[in-house]
Coordinates of C-alpha atoms in Angstrom, one line a residue:
X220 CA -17.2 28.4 -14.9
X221 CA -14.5 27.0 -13.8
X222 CA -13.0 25.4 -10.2
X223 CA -9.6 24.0 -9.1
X224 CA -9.4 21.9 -6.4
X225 CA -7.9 22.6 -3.4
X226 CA -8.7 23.0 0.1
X227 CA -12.1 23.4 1.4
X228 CA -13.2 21.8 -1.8
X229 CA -17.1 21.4 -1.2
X230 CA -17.2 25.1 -0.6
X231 CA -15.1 26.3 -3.6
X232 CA -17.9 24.3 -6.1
X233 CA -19.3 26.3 -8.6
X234 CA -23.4 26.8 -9.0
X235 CA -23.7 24.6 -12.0
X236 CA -27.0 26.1 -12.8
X237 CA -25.3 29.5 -13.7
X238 CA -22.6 27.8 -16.5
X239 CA -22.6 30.5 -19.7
X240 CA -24.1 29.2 -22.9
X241 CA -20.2 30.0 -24.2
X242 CA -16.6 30.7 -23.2
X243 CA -14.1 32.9 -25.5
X244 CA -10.8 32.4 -24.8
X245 CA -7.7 31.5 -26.5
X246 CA -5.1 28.1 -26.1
X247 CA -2.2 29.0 -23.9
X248 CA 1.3 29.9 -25.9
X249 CA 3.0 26.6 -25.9
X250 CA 0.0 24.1 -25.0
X251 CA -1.1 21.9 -27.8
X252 CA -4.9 23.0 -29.1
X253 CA -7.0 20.1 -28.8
X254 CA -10.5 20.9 -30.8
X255 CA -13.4 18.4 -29.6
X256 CA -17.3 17.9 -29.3
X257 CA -20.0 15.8 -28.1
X258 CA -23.3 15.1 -29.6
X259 CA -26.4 12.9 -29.3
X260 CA -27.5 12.0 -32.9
X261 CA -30.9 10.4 -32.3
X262 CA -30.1 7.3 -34.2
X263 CA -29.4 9.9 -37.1
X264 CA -33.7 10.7 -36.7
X265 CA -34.2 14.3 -37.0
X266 CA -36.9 16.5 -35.5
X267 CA -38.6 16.3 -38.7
X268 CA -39.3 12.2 -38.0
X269 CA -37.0 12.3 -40.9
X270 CA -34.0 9.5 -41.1
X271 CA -31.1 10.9 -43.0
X272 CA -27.8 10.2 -42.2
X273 CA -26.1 12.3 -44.2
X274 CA -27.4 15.2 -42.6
X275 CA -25.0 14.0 -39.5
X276 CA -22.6 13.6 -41.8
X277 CA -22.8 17.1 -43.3
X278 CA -22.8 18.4 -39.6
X279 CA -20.2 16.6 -37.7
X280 CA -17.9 17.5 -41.0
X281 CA -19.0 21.1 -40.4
X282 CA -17.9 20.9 -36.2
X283 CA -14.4 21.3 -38.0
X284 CA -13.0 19.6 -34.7
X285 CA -10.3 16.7 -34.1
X286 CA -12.9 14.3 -32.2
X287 CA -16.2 13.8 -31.8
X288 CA -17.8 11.9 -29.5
X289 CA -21.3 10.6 -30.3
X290 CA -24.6 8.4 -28.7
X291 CA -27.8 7.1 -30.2
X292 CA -25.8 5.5 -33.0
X293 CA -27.0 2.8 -35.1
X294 CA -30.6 1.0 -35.0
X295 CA -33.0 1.4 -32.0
X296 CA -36.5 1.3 -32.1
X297 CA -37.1 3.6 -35.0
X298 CA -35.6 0.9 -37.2
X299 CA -32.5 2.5 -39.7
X300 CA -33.4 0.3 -43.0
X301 CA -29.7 -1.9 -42.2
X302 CA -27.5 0.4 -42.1
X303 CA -24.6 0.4 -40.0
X304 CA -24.2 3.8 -38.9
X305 CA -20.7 3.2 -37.0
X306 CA -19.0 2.5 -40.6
X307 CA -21.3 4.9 -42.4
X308 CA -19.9 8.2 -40.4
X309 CA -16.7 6.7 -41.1
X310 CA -16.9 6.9 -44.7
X311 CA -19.1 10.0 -45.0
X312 CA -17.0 12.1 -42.8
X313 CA -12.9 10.9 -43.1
X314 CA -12.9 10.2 -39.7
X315 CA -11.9 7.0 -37.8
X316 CA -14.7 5.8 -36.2
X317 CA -14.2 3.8 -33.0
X318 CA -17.5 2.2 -31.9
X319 CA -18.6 1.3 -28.3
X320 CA -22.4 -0.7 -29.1
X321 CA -24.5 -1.5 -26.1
X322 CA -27.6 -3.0 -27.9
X323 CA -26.8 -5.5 -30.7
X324 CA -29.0 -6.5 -34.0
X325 CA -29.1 -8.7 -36.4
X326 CA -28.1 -6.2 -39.1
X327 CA -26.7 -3.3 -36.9
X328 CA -25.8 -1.8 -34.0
X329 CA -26.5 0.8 -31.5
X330 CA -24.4 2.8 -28.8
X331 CA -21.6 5.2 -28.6
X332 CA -18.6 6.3 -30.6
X333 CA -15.7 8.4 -30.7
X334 CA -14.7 9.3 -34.0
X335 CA -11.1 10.8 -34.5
X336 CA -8.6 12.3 -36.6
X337 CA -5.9 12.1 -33.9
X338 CA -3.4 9.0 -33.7
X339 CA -5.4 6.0 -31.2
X340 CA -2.8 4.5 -28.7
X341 CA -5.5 2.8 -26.5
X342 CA -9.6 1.4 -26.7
X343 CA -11.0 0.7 -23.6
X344 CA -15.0 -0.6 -23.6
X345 CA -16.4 0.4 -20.3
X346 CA -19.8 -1.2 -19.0
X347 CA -22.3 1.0 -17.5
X348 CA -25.3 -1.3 -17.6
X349 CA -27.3 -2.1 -14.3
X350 CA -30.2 -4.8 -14.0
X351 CA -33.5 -4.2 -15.2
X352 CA -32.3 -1.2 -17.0
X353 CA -31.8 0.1 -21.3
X354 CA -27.6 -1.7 -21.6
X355 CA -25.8 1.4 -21.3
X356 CA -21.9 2.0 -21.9
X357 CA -18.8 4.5 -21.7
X358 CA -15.8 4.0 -24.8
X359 CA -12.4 5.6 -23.1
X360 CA -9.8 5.7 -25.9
X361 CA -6.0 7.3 -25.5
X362 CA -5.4 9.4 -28.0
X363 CA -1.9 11.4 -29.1
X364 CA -2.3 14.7 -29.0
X365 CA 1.4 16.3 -30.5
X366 CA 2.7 13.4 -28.7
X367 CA 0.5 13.9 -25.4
X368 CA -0.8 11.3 -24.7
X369 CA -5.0 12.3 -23.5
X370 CA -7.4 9.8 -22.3
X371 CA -11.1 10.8 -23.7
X372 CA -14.2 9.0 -22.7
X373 CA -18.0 9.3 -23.9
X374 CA -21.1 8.0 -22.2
X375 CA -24.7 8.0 -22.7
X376 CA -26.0 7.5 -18.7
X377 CA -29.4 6.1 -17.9
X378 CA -32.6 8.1 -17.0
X379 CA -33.1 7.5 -13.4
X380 CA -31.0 9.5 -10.6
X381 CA -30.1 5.7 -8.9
X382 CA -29.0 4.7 -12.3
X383 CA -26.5 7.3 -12.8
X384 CA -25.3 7.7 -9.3
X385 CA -23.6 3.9 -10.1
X386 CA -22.4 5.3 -13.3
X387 CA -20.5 8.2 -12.5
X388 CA -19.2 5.6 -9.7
X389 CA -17.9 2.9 -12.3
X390 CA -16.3 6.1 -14.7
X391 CA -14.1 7.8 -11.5
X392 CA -13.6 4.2 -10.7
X393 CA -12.0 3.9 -14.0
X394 CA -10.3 6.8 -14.7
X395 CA -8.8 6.5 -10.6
X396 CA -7.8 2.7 -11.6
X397 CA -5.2 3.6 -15.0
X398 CA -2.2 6.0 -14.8
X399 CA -2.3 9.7 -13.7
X400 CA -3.1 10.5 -17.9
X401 CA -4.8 14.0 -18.8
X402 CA -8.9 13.1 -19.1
X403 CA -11.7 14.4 -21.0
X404 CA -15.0 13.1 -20.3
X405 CA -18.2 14.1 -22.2
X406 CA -21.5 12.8 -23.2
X407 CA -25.1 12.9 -23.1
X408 CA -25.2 12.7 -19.1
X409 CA -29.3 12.8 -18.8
X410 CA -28.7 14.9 -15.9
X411 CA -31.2 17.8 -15.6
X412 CA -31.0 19.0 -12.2
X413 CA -28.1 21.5 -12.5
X414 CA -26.6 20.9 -9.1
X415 CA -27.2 17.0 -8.8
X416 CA -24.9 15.2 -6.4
X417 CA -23.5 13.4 -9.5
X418 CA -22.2 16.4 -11.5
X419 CA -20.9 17.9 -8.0
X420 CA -18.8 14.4 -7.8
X421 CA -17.6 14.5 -11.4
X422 CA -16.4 18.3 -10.7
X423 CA -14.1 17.0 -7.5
X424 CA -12.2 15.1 -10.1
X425 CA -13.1 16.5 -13.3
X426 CA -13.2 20.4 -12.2
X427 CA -13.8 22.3 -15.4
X428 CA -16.9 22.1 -17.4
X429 CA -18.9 23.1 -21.1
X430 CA -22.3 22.5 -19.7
X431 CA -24.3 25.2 -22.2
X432 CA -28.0 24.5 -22.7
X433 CA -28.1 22.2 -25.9
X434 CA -31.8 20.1 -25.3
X435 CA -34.5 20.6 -27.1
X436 CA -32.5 21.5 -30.4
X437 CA -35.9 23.7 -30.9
X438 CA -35.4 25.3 -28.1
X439 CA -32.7 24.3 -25.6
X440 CA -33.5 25.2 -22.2
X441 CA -31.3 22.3 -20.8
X442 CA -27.7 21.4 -20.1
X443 CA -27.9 17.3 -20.6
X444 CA -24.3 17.3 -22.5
X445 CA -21.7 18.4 -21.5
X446 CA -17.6 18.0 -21.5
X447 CA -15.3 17.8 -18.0
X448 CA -11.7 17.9 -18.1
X449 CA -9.0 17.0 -15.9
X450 CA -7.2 19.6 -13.7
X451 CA -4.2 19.6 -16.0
X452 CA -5.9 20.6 -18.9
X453 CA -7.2 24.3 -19.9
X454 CA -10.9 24.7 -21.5
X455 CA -10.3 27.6 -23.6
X456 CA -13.5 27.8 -24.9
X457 CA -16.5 26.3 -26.0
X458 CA -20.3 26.9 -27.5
X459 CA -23.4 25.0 -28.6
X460 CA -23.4 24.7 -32.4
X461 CA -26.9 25.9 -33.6
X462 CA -27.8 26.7 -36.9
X463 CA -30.4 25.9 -39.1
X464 CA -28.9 21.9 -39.8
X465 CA -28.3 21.0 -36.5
X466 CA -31.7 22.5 -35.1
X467 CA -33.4 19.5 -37.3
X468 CA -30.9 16.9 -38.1
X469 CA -31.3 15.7 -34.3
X470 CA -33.5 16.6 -30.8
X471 CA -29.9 17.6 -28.9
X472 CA -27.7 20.1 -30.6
X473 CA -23.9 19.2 -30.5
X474 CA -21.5 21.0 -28.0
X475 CA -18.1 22.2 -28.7
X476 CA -14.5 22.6 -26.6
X477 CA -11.1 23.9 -27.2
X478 CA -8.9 22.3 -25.1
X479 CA -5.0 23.2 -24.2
X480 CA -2.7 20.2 -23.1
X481 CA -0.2 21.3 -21.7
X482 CA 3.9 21.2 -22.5
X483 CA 4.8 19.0 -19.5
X484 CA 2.3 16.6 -20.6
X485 CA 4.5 16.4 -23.4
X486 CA 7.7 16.8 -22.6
X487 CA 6.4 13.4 -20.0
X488 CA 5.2 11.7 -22.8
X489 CA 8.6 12.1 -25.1
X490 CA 10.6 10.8 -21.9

């Protein structure tokens, strides 16, 4: 699935309910590989009611990617016996963990993350909370990808269509409001209507997508997380990790891109 944008935009939009589970394809000769996933890690609370951490440990190490972007981490209502989950993934997987909480605790907290190998230029906190509503939150961090500089954002969006109409509103709002930067945007987006106004807006600006069906982790049957990019970058490929960890170790399975930046983003960058 994929779209450039052009003229007669609205009629060149993909059907978003017929995205493949998978794309095979290869980094273009020249373009810098940029390896990346998103996952929802139930407060590290597996299918199995069971609390173990370093079962997301063992399968963000396995992703085998250069960032990760993550929600439900740290203590929510199921209680995580104190431990701060933000400097734990750190530790247990060699990545830096940048942390974006939305709910604070006493002892810990809970929101999103992006945890990286790559060299950070930029963090960014972005508020996506609206009255009456669960806090909610993007983190946007600039990252050097063999010198390219690539803005990445994650987001966990709320459960009501109202709710996430404003969200995807405040995100473009951002992303419009810094420099003309390459942009990847991914998260747990709640959306389950395929073709919901809100995705259609986030492909005008965002136009290529890994939208495979990753929820239940039992049986997935829908596309809540998913990864846009920017219309200068190429997704080469991506897939729904599932194997017999990540089926129990949370209720979404992860989902994993390839990426290409491309040389003039570069050769921009070095000038």
């Amino acid at each position: 699935m994929q779209f450039r944008p052009g003229r007669g935009r609205a009629a060149e939009l993909p059907d978003l309910a017929e995205a493949p589970d998978s794309r095979e394809g290869a980094v273009p000769d020249g373009w810098a590989p940029l390896s990346i996933a998103t996952w929802n890690i139930h407060s590290c609370v597996g299918i199995d009611a069971r609390f173990a951490p370093d079962r997301i440990a063992a399968v963000i190490r396995g992703l085998e990617v250069d960032v990760v972007g993550l929600q439900e981490v740290g203590w929510h209502h199921r209680g995580e016996q104190g431990i701060d989950q933000f400097a734990f993934l750190e530790q247990a997987t060699g990545y830096k963990a940048l942390a974006g909480p939305t709910k604070h605790h006493r002892t810990a907290h809970y929101g999103n993350a992006l945890l990286t190998r790559l060299p950070v230029l930029e963090v960014e906190p972005l508020d996506l909370s609206l009255p009456v509503r669960e806090p909610r939150g993007a983190l946007a961090a600039l990252l050097d990808v063999s010198g390219a500089p690539v803005r990445v954002i994650v987001a966990h969006l709320g459960l009501d269509p109202w709710e996430r109409n404003a969200q995807v509103s405040r995100i473009l709002d951002f992303v419009q409001a810094r420099p003309p930067t390459p942009t990847v945007f991914m998260g747990d987006l709640n959306e389950w209507r395929p073709n919901a106004p809100r995705l259609r807006r986030l492909f005008e600006r965002l136009p290529d997508c890994a939208a495979p069906r990753s929820f239940h982790a039992r049986l997935p049957t829908l596309r809540l997380d998913r990864i846009f990019i920017s219309p200068d970058l190429h997704l080469a490929g991506y897939d729904v990790v599932r194997n017999a960890l990540t089926r129990r170790a949370s209720d979404h399975l992860p989902v994993r891109a390839r990426i290409g930046v491309p040389p003039l983003a570069r050769a921009a960058a070095a000038d």
